[in-house]
Short mmCIF file of C-alpha atoms and ligand atoms in Angstrom, two decimals:
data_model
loop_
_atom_site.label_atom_id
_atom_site.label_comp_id
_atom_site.label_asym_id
_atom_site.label_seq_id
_atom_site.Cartn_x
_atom_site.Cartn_y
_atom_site.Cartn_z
CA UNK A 1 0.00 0.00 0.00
CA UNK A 2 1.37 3.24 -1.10
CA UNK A 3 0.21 6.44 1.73
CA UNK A 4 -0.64 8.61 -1.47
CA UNK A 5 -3.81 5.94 -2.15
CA UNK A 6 -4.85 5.44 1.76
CA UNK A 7 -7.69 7.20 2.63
CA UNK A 8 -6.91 9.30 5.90
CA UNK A 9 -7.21 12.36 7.91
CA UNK A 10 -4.78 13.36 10.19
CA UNK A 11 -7.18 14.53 13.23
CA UNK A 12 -4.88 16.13 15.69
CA UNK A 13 -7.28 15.93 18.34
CA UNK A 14 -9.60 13.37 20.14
CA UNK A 15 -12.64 14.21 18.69
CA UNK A 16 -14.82 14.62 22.18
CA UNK A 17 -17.45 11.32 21.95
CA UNK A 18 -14.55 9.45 22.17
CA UNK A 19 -14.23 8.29 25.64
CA UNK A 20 -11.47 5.74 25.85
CA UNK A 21 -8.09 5.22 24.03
CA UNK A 22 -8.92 2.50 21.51
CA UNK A 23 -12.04 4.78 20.35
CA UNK A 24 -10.05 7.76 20.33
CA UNK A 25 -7.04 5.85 18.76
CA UNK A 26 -9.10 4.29 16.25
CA UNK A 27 -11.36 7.36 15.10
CA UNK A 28 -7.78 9.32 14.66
CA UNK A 29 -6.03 7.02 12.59
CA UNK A 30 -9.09 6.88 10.58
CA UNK A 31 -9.59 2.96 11.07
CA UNK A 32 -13.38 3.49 11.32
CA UNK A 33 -15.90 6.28 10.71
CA UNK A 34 -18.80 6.56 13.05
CA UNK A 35 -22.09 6.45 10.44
CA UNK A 36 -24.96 6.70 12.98
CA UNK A 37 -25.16 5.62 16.47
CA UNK A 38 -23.43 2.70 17.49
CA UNK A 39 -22.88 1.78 13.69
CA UNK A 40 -20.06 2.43 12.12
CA UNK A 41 -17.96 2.43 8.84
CA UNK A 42 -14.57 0.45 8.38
CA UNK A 43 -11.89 2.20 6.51
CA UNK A 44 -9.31 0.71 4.85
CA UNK A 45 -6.73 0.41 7.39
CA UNK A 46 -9.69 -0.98 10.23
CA UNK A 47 -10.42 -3.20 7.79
CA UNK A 48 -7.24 -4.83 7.25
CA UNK A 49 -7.07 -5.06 10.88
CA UNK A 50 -10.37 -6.70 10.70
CA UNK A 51 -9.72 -9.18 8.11
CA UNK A 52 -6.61 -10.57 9.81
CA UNK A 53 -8.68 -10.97 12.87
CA UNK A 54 -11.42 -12.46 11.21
CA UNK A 55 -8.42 -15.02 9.72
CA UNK A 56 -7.03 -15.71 12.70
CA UNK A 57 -10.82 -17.02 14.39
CA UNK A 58 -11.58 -18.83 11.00
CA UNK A 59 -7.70 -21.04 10.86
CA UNK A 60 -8.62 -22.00 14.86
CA UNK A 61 -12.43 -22.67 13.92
CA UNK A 62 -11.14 -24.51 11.18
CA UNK A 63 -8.59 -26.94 12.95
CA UNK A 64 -11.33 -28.51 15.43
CA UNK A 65 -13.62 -29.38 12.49
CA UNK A 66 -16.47 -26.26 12.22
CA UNK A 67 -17.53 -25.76 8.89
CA UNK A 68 -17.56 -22.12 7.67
CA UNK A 69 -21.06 -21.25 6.28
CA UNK A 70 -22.83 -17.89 6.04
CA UNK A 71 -26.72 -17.58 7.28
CA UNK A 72 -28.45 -14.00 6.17
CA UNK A 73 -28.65 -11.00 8.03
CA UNK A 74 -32.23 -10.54 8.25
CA UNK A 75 -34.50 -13.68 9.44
CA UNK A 76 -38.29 -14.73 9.29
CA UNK A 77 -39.71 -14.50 13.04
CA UNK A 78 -41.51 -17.87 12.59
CA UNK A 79 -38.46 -20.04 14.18
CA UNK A 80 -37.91 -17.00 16.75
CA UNK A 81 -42.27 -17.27 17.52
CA UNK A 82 -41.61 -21.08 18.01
CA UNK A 83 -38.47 -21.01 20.66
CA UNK A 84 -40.33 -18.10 22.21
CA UNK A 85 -37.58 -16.08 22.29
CA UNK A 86 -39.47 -13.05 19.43
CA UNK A 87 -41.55 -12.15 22.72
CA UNK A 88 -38.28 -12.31 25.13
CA UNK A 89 -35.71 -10.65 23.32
CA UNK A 90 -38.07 -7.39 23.98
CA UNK A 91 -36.73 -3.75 22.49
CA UNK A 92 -32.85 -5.14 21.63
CA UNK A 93 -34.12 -6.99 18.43
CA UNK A 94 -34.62 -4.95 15.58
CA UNK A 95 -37.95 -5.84 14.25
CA UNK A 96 -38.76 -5.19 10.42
CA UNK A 97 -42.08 -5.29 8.45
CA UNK A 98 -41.84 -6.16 4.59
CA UNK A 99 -44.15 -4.76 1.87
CA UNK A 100 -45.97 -8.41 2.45
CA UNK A 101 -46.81 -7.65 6.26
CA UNK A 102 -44.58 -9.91 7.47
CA UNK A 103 -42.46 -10.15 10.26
CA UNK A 104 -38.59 -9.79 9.74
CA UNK A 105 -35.67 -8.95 12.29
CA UNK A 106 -32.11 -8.14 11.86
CA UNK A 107 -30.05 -11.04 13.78
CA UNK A 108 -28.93 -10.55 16.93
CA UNK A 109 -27.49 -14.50 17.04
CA UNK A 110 -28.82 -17.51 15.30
CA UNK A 111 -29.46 -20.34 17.60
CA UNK A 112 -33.07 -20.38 15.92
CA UNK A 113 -32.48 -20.42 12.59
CA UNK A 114 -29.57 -23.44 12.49
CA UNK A 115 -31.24 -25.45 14.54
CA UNK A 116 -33.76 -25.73 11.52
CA UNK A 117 -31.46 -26.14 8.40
CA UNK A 118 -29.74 -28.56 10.82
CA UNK A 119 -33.09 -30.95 10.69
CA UNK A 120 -32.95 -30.46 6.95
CA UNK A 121 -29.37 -32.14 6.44
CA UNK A 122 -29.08 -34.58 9.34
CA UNK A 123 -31.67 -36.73 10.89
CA UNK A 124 -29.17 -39.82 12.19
CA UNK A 125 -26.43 -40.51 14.43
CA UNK A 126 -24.41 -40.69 11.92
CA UNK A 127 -24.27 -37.72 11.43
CA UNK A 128 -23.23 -36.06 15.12
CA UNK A 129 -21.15 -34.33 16.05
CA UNK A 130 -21.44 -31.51 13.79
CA UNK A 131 -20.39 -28.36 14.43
CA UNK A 132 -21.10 -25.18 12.06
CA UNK A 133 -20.17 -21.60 12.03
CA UNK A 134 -20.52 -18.23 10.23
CA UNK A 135 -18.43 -14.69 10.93
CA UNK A 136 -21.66 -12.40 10.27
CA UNK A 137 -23.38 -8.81 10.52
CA UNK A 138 -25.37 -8.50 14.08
CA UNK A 139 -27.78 -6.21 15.13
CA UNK A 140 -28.83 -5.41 18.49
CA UNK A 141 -30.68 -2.41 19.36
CA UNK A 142 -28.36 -1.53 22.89
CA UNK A 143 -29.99 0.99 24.86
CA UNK A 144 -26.27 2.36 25.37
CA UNK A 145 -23.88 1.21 22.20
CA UNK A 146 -20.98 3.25 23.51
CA UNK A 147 -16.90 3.10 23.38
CA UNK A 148 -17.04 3.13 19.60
CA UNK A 149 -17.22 -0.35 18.10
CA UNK A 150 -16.45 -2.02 21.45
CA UNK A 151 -20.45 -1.77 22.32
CA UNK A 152 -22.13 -1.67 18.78
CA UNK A 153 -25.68 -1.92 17.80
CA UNK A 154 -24.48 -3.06 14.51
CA UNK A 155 -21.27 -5.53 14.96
CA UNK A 156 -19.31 -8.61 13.18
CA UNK A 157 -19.59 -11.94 15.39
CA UNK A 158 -18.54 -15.03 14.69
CA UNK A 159 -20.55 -17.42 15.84
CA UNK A 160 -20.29 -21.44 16.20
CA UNK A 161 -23.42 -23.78 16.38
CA UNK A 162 -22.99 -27.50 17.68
CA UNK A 163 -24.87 -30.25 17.48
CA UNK A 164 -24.50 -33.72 19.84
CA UNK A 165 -26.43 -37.08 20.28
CA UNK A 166 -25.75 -36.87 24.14
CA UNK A 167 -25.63 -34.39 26.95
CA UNK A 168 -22.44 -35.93 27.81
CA UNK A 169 -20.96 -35.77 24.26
CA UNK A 170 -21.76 -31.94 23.77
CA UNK A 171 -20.12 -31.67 27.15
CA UNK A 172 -17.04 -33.18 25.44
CA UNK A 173 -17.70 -30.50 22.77
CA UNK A 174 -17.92 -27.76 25.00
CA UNK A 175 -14.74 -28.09 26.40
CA UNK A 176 -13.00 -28.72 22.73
CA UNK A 177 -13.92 -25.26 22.22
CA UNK A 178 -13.31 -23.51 25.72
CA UNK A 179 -9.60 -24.67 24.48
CA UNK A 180 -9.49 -23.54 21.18
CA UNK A 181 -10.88 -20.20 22.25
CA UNK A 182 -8.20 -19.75 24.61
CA UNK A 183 -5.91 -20.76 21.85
CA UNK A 184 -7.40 -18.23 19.34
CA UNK A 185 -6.62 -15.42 21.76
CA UNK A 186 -3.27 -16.08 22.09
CA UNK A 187 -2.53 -16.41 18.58
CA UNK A 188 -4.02 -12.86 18.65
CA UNK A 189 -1.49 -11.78 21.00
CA UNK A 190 -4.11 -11.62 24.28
CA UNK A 191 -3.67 -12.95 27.48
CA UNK A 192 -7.28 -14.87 27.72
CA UNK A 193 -9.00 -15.18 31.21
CA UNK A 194 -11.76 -17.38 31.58
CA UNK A 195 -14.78 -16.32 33.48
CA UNK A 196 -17.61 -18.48 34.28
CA UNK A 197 -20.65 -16.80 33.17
CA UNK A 198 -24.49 -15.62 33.49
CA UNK A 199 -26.37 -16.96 30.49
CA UNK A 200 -28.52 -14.77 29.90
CA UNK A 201 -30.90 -14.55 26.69
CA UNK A 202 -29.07 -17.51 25.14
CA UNK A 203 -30.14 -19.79 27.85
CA UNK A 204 -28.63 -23.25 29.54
CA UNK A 205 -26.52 -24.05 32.93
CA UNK A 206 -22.99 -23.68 31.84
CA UNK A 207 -21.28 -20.61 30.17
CA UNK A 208 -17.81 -19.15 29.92
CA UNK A 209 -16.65 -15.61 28.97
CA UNK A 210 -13.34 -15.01 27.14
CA UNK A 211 -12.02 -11.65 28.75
CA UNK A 212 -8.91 -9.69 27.97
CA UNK A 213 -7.14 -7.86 30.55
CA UNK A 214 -7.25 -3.66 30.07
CA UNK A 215 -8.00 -1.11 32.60
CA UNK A 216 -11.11 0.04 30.63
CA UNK A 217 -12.68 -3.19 30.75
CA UNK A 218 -16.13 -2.91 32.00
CA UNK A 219 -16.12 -6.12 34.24
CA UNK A 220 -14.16 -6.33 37.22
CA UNK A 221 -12.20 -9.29 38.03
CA UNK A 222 -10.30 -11.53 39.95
CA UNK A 223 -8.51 -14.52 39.61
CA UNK A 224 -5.61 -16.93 39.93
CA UNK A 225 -2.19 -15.22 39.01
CA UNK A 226 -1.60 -18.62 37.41
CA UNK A 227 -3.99 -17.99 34.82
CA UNK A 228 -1.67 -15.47 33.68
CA UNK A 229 1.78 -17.54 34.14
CA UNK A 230 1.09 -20.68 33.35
CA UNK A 231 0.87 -21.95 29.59
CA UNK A 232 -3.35 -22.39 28.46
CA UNK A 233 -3.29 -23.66 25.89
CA UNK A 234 -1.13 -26.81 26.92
CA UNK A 235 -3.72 -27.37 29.84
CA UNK A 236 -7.10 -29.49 30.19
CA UNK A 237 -10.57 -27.94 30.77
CA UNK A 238 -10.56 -29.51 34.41
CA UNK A 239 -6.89 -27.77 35.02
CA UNK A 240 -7.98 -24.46 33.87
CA UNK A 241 -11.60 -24.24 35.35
CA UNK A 242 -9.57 -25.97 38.75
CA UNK A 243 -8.22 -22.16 38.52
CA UNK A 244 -9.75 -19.37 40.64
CA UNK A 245 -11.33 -16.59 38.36
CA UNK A 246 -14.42 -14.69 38.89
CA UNK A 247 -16.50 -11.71 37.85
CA UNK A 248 -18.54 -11.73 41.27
CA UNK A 249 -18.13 -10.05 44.89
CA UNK A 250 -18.69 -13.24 46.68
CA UNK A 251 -14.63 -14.00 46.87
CA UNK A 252 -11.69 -13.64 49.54
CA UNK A 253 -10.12 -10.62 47.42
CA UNK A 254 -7.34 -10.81 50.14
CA UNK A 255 -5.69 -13.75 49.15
CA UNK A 256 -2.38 -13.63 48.26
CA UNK A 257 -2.63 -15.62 44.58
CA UNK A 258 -5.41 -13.12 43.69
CA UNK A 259 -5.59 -10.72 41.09
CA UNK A 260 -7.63 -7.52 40.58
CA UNK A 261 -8.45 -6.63 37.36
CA UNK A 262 -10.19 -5.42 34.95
CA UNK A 263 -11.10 -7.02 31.77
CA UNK A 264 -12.79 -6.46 28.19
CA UNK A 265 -15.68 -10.03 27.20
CA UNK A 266 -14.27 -10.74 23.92
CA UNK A 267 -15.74 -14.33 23.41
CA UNK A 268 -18.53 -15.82 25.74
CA UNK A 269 -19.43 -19.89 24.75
CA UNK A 270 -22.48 -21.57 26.07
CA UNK A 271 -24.25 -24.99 26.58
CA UNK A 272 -27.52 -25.24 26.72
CA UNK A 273 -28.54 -28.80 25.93
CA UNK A 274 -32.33 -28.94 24.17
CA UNK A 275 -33.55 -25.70 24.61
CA UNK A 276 -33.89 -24.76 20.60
CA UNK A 277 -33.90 -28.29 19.47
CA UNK A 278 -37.19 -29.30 21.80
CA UNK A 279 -39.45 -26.28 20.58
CA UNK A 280 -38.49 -26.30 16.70
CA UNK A 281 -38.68 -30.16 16.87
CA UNK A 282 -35.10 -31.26 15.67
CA UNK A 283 -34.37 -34.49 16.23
CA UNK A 284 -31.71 -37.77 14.62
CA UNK A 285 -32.49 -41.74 14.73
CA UNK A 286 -30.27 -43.05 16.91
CA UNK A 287 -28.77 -46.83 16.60
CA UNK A 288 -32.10 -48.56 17.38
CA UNK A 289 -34.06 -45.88 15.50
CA UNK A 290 -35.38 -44.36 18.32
CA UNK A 291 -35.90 -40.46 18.10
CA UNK A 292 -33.12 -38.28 20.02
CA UNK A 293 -33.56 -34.23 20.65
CA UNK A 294 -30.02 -33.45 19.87
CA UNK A 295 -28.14 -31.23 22.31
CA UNK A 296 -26.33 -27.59 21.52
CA UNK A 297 -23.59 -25.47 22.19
CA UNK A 298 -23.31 -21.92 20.72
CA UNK A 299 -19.88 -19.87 20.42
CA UNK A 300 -19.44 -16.82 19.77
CA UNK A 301 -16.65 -14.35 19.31
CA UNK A 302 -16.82 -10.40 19.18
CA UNK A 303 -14.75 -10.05 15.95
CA UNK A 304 -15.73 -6.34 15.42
CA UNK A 305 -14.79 -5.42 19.24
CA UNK A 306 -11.81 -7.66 19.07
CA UNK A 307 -9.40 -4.25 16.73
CA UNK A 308 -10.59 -2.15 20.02
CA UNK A 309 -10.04 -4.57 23.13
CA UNK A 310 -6.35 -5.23 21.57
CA UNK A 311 -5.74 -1.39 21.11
CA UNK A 312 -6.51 -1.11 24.51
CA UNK A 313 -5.01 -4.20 26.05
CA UNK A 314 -1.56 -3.23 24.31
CA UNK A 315 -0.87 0.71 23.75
CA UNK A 316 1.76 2.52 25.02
CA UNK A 317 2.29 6.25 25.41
CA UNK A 318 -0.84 6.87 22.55
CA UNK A 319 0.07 4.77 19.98
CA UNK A 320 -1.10 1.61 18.73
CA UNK A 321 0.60 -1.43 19.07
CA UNK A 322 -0.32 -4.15 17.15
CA UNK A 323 0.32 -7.56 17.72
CA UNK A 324 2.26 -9.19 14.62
CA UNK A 325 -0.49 -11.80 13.73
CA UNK A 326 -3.09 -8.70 13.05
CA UNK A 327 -1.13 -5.57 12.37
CA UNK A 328 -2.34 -3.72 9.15
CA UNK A 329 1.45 -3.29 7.83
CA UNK A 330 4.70 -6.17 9.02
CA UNK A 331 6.69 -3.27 7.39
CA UNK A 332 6.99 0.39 7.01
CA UNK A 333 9.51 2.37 4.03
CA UNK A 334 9.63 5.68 4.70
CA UNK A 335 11.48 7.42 1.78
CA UNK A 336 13.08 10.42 2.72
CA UNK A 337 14.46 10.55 -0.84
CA UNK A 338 13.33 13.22 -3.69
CA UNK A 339 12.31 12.02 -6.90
CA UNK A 340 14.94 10.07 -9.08
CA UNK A 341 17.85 9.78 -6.29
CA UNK A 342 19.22 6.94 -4.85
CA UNK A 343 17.11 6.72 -1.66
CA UNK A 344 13.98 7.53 -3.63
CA UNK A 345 15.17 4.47 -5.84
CA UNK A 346 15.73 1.96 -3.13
CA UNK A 347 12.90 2.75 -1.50
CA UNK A 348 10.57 1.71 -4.69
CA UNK A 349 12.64 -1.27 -5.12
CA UNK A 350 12.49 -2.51 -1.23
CA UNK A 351 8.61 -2.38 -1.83
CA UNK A 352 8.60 -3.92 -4.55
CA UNK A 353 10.33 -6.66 -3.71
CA UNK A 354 8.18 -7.08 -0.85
CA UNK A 355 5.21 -7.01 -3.00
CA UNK A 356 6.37 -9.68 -5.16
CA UNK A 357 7.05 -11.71 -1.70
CA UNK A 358 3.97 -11.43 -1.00
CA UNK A 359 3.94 -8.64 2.23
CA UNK A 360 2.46 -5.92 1.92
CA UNK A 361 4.65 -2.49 3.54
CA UNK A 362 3.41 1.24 3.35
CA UNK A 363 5.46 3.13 1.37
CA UNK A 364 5.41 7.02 2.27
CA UNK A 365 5.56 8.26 -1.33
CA UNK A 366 4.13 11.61 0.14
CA UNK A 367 6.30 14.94 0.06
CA UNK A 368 5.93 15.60 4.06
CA UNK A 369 8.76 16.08 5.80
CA UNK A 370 11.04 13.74 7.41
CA UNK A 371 9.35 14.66 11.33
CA UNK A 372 5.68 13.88 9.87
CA UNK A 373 6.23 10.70 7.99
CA UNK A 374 7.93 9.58 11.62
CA UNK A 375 4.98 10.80 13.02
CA UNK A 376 2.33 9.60 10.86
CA UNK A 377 3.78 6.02 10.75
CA UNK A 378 3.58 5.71 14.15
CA UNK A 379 0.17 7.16 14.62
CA UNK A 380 -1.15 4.69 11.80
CA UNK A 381 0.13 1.21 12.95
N1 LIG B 1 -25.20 -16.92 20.32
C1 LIG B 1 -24.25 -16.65 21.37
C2 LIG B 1 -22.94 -17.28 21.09
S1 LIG B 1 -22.63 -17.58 19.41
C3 LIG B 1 -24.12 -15.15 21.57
O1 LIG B 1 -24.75 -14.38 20.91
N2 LIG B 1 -23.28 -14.78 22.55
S2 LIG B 1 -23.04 -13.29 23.07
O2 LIG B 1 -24.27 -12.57 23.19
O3 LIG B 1 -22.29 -13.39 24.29
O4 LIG B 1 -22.17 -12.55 22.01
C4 LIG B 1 -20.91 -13.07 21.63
C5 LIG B 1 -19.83 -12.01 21.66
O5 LIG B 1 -20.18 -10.93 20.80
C6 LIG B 1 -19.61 -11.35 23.02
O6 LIG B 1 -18.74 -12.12 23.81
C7 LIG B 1 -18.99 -10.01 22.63
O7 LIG B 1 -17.58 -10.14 22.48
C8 LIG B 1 -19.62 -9.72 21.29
N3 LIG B 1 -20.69 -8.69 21.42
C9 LIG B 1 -21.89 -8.84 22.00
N4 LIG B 1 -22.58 -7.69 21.95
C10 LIG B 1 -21.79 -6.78 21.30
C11 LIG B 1 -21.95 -5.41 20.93
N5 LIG B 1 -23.07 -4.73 21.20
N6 LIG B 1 -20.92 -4.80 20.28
C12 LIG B 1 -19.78 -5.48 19.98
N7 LIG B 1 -19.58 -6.78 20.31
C13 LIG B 1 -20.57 -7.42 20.96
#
């Protein structure tokens, strides 16, 4: 990418919405625009951000078996009428009316709608486990979207669907992806702490947030130093959840092995057996052809949050840091020659050589001077 075609303004100040460091951060580097409450526009440099996060979730969804589908933004109420979560889900769903008077809404998640193309592809034993996932558009009408794309009402999520013959097999599930989640945020460069968790409108007995730790985080927390020393992702479910971390007031903050912090929910997953599967009627043939309601998980990871909890788990003195696996630029040239001398030379032919190895630098081809390219480098990745 050459800094004469990316689109930018250099906004010297925090424009005043902006409340926290990753929003003002992100807003000034122009990584994302701000289009109407709580939904925003991703510029080209957030969106390279984006896509190598998005990468990063799909390679680790990928490697435990989840197929990668995609499942529309807007959905029939029908399924939502039959779980009887249209009337539960109150003023956060968007609710639409088409030309036809019916009833559509803009996805907030999609528990509903898999659980019914699910009954159209498998009805046998067979056929379990199967786990499926999409990295989709998500509306939810938050009575306070704030902190730029951190709280959206518009926002990318990916989120995984499974399906299991057994309540102990989905258990088995479960913990396949509490492990690859804590994986995934590593490879992101985050320090993951796992939280167990409310459920909430999803529903079922047994959740887990994914926090980050950043001193804006809006959840206080505490927990086992050793969840920060000791290697994850090389460690069972039972070792990890044997840890002490909670989101709650009910423990001994005294302790000596405790930490207080705060943290930012970038991933929450969730069991909830037969919830969907009972109302909408799913259900496989098991060995002796007997009729089984299949049990669920849902997973989900805040992709579109994801640019702003790493901004703010990771800055230092106002600038960016990016963690290699999702900066927007491995490499910046910054030619301080003029046009036709040697440095202006080698700087073309160090990008292109880059180009052709497939990495793609910024090249400052502008005429600023030497202090602003510094400066604008920096500020940009
Ligand atoms: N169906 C389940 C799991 S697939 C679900 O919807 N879970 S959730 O409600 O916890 O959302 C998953 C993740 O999306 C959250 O952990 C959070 O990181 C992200 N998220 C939720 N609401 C917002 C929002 N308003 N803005 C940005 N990200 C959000």
């Amino acid at each position: 990418m050459k800094l004469s075609n990316l689109l930018f303004n250099s906004l010297k100040e925090s424009p005043k919405e902006a409340k926290i460091i990753s929003h003002q951060l992100m807003l000034r580097s122009s990584m994302i625009r701000q289009h109407t409450s709580g939904i925003y526009t991703w510029l080209p440099l957030g969106f390279k951000v984006l896509k190598n996060i998005e990468n990063i979730i799909r390679n680790n969804q990928d490697e435990i078996g989840c197929n990668e589908m995609l499942m529309s933004t807007i959905q029939s109420s029908e399924l939502w009428k039959k779980s009887g979560r249209y009337a539960d889900y109150g003023k956060e769903m968007l609710r639409i009316t088409d030309r036809h008077d019916s009833d559509l809404l803009y996805g907030p998640t999609n528990e509903e709608v898999i659980t019914d193309l699910f009954s159209d592809y498998v009805n046998s034993y067979k056929g379990l486990p199967k786990y499926l996932y999409h990295i989709q558009w998500k509306f939810r009408d938050e009575i306070r979207p704030r902190f730029g794309v951190m709280r959206g009402r518009e926002f990318l999520m990916k989120d995984a669907y499974s399906f299991d013959l057994t309540e102990e097999d989905a258990f088995e599930t479960y913990k396949k992806f509490f492990r690859s989640y804590l994986k995934t945020f590593l490879d992101l460069g985050l320090q993951p702490i796992p939280v167990k968790a409310a459920t909430g409108a999803i529903g079922g007995d047994l959740s887990h947030e994914f926090q980050i730790l950043a001193n804006t985080g809006e959840s206080e927390l505490a927990y086992d130093s050793q969840l920060v020393d000791s290697n994850l992702s090389e460690k069972s479910y039972e070792e990890i959840t044997a840890m002490y971390s909670a989101s709650d007031e009910m423990i001994d903050k005294s302790k000596s092995d405790v930490i207080i912090g705060r943290g930012i929910e970038v991933g929450h997953i969730f069991n909830f057996g037969t919830k969907y599967t009972k109302p909408l009627e799913c259900f496989v043939l098991n060995q002796d052809g007997k009729r089984i309601t299949p049990h669920m998980g849902s997973y989900g990871i805040g992709v579109s949050r994801l640019p702003a909890a790493i901004i703010e788990a990771k800055y230092n003195n106002e600038y960016m840091k990016w963690p290699k696996s999702v900066t927007p630029f491995q490499v910046a040239i910054i030619n301080l020659g003029k046009n036709g001398d040697e440095a202006d030379q080698k700087s073309k032919d160090i990008y292109e050589v880059l180009i052709n190895n497939h990495i793609d630098p910024l090249l400052d081809d502008t005429s600023e001077s030497p202090s602003s390219k510094f400066k604008i480098s920096l500020k940009l990745f």
